[in-house]
Short mmCIF file of C-alpha atoms in Angstrom, two decimals:
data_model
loop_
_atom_site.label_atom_id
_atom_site.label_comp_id
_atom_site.label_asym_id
_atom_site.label_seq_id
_atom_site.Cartn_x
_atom_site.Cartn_y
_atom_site.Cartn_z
CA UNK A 1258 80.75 110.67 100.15
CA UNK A 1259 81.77 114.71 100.02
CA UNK A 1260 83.42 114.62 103.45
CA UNK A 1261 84.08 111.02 104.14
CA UNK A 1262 88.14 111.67 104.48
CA UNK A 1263 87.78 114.74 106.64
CA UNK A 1264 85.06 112.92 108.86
CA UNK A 1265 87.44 109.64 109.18
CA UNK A 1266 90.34 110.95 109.56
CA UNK A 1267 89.65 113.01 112.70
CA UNK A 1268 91.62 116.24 113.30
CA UNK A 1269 94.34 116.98 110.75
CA UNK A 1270 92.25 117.88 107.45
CA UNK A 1271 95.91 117.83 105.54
CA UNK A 1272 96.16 114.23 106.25
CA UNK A 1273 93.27 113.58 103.47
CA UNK A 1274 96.04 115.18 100.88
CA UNK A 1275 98.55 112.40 101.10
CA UNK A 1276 98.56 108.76 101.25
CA UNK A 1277 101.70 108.81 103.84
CA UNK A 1278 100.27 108.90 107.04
CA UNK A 1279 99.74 106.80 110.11
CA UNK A 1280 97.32 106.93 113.23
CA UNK A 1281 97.91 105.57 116.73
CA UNK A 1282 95.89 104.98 119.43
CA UNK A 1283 97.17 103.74 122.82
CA UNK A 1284 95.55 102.51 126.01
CA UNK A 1285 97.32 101.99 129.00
CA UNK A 1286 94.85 99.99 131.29
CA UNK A 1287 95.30 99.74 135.10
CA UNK A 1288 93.78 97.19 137.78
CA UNK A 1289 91.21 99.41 138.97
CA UNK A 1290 89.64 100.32 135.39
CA UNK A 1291 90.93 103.93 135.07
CA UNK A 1292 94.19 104.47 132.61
CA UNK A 1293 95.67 106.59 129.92
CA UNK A 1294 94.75 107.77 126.40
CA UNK A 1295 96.08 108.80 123.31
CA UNK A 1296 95.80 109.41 120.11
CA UNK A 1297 98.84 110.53 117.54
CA UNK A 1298 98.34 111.74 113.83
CA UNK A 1299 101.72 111.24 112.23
CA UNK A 1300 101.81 112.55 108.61
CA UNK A 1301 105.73 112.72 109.03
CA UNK A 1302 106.39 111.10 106.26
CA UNK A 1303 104.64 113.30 103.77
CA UNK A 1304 106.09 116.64 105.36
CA UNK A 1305 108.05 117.68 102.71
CA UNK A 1306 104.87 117.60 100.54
CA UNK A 1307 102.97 118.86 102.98
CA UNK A 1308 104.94 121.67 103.24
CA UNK A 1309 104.55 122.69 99.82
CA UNK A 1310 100.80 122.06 99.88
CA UNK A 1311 100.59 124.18 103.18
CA UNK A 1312 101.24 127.45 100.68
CA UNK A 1313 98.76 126.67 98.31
CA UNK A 1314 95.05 127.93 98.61
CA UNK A 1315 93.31 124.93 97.20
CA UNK A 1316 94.80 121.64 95.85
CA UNK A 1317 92.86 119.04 93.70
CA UNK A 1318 89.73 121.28 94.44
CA UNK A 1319 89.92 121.26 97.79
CA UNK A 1320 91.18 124.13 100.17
CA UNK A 1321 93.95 123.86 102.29
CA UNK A 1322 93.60 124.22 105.81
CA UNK A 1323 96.15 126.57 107.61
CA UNK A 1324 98.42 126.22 110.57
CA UNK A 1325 95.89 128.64 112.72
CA UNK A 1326 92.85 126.16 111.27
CA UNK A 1327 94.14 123.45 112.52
CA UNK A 1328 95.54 124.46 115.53
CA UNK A 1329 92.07 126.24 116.74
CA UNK A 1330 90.41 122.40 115.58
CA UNK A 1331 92.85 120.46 117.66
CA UNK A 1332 92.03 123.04 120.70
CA UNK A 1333 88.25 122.59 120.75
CA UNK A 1334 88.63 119.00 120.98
CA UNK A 1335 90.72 119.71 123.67
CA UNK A 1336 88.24 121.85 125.52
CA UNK A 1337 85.30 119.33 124.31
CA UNK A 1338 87.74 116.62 126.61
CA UNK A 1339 87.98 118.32 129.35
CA UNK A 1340 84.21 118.86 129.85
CA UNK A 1341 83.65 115.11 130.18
CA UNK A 1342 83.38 113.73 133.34
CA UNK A 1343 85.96 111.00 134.58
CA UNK A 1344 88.16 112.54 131.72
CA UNK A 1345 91.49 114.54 133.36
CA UNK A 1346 94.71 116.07 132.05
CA UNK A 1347 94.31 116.76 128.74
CA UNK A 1348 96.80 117.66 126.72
CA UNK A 1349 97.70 118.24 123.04
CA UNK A 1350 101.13 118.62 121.11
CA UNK A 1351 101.17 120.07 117.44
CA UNK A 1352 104.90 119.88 115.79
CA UNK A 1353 103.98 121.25 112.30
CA UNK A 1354 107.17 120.53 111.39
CA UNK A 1355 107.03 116.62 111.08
CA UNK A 1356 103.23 117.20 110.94
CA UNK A 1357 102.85 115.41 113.90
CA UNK A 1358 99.96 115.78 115.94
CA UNK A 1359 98.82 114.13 119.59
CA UNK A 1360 95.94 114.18 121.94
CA UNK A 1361 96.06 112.34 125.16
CA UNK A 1362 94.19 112.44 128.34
CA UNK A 1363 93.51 110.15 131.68
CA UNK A 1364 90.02 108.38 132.31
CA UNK A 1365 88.73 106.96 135.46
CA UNK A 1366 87.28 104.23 133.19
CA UNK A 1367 87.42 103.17 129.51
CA UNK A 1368 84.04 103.80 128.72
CA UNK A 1369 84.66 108.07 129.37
CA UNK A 1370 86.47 107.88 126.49
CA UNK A 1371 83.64 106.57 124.22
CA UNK A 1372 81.67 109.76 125.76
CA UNK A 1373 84.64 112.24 125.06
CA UNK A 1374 84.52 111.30 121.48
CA UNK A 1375 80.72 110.84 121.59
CA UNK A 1376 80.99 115.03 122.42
CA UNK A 1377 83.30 115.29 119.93
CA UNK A 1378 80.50 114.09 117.01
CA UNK A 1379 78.22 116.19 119.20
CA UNK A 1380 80.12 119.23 118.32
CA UNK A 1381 81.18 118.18 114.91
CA UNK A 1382 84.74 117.65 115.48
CA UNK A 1383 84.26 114.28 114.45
CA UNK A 1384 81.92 112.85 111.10
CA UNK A 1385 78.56 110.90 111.86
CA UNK A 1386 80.45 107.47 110.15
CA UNK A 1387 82.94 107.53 113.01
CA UNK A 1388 82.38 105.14 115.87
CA UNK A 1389 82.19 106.32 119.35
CA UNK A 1390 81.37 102.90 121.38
CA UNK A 1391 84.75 101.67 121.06
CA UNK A 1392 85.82 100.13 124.38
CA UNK A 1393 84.12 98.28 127.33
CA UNK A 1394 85.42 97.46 130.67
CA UNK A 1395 83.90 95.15 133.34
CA UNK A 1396 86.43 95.26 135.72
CA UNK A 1397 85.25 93.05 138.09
CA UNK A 1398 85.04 90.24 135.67
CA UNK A 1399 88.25 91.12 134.23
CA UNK A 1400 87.24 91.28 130.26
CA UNK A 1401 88.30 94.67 128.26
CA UNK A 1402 86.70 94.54 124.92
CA UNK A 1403 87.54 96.40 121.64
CA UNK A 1404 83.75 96.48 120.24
CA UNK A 1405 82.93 96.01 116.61
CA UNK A 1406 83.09 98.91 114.41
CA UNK A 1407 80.70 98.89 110.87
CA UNK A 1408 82.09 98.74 108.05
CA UNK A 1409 82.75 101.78 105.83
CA UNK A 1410 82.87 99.71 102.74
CA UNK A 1411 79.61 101.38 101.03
CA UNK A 1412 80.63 105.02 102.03
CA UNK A 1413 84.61 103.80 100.20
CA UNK A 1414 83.07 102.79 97.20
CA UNK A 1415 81.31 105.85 96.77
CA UNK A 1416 84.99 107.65 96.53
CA UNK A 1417 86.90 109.23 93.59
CA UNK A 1418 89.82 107.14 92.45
CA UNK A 1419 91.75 110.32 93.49
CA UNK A 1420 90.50 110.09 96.88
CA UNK A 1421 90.87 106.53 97.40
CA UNK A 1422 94.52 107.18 96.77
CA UNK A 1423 94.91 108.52 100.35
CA UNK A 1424 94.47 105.29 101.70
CA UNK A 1425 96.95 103.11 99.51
CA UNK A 1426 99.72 103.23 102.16
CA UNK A 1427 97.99 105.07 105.35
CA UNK A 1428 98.56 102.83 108.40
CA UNK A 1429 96.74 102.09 111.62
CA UNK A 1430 97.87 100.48 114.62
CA UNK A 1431 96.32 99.96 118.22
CA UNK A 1432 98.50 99.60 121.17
CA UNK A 1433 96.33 98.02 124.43
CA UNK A 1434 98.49 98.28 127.95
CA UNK A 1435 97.15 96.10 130.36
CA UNK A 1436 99.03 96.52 134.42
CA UNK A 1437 97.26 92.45 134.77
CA UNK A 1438 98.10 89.85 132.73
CA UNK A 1439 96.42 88.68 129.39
CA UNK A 1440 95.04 84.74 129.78
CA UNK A 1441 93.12 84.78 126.35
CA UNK A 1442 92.24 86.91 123.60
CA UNK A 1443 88.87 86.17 120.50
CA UNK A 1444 91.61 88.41 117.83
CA UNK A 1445 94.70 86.24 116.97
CA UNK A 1446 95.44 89.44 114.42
CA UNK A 1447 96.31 91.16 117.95
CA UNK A 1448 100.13 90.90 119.03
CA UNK A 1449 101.10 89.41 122.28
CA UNK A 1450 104.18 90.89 124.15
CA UNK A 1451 106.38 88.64 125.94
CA UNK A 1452 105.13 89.39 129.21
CA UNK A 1453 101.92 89.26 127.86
CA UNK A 1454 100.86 92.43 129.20
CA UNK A 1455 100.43 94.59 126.37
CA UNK A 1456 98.34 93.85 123.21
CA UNK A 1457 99.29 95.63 119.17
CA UNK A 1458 97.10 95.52 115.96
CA UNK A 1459 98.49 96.99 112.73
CA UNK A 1460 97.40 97.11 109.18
CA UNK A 1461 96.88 99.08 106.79
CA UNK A 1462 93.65 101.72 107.15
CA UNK A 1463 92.04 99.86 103.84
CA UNK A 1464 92.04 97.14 105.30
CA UNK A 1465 89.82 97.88 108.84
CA UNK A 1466 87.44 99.84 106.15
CA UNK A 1467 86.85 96.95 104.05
CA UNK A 1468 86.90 94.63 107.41
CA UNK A 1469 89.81 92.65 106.02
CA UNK A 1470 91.18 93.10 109.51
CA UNK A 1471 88.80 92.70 112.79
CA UNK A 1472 89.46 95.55 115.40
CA UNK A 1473 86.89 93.35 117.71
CA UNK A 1474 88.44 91.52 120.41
CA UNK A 1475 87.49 90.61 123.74
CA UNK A 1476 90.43 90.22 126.37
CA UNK A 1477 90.33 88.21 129.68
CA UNK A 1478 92.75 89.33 132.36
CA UNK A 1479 94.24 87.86 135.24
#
């Protein structure tokens, strides 16, 4: 598919240039439902390439966004944030640099941030593939759930062999902070800390496309 990279891979268009990146997304859960978000782009280890693509008009066909591009992309998200309700203190850091890039916000509960990114397909910050109904929270039963995504086999195998290059060693990991304690987990792919109150999954991107890894999991607090 034309745009599949720049519709999965969210907000940094020079990401789908290399094959060196890695995403992060963090959720830091308390008692009462309502938390922190974040999301970090981290193309870091690519920057010296990057840096050399960022002066070049097109590469491989494709044109090469600029610093403003970006910057004015990663801002409308922003703004798209802040309009959803529950959904407070937005905030955005752009070191172009490292080519690192982070969005993070607070939520009265889990489920705004399915609705902040639901705006963000809305307003076509984010592709039509990318799932939205991510998390789910019933607080008074004490289970957080990490819904299952669909696969994006078909729209992979569709690809370029040039394009499916960006994914050979692109990483993913999710970080779940919980202020109760875990007492069971359905994902033994998810890490357990030692005080069993924070949660990581990590893998490679090609692998969660091709649903060699599960992101599902349902988690039952104390």
């Amino acid at each position: 598919m034309k745009n599949f990279l720049k519709h999965f891979l969210l907000l940094l268009p020079l990401l789908f240039l290399v094959s060196c990146f890695d995403i992060l997304d963090k959720v830091n859960v308390k008692a009462d439902g309502s938390g922190e978000y974040s999301l970090i782009l981290n193309a870091s280890k690519s920057k010296t390439r990057l840096a050399s693509i960022s002066k070049m008009e097109t590469i491989n066909g494709k044109k090469v966004p600029k610093k403003g591009e970006i910057e004015a992309k990663i801002n409308e998200a922003a703004r798209i944030f802040k309009s959803v309700p529950g959904i407070s203190n937005v905030k955005t850091s752009m070191d172009f640099d490292n080519y690192i890039i982070k969005l993070s916000c607070n939520f009265k509960k889990i489920e705004n941030i399915n609705a902040g990114l639901d705006q963000l397909k809305a307003k076509n910050i984010l592709g039509k593939m990318v799932p939205t109904q991510i998390y789910s929270h019933n607080s008074a039963k004490k289970i957080f759930t990490r819904n299952k995504i669909n696969t994006f086999k078909s729209d992979y195998d569709k690809l370029s062999a040039a394009d499916k290059e960006v994914f050979n060693n692109a990483k993913y990991t999710s970080v779940l902070q919980f202020e109760n304690t875990v007492k069971s987990q359905s994902n033994s792919a998810y890490q357990l800390s030692p005080n069993k109150k924070a949660m990581k999954l990590e893998g490679n991107i090609l692998d969660f496309i091709l649903q060699k890894k599960q992101i599902q999991n349902n988690i039952i607090l104390q």
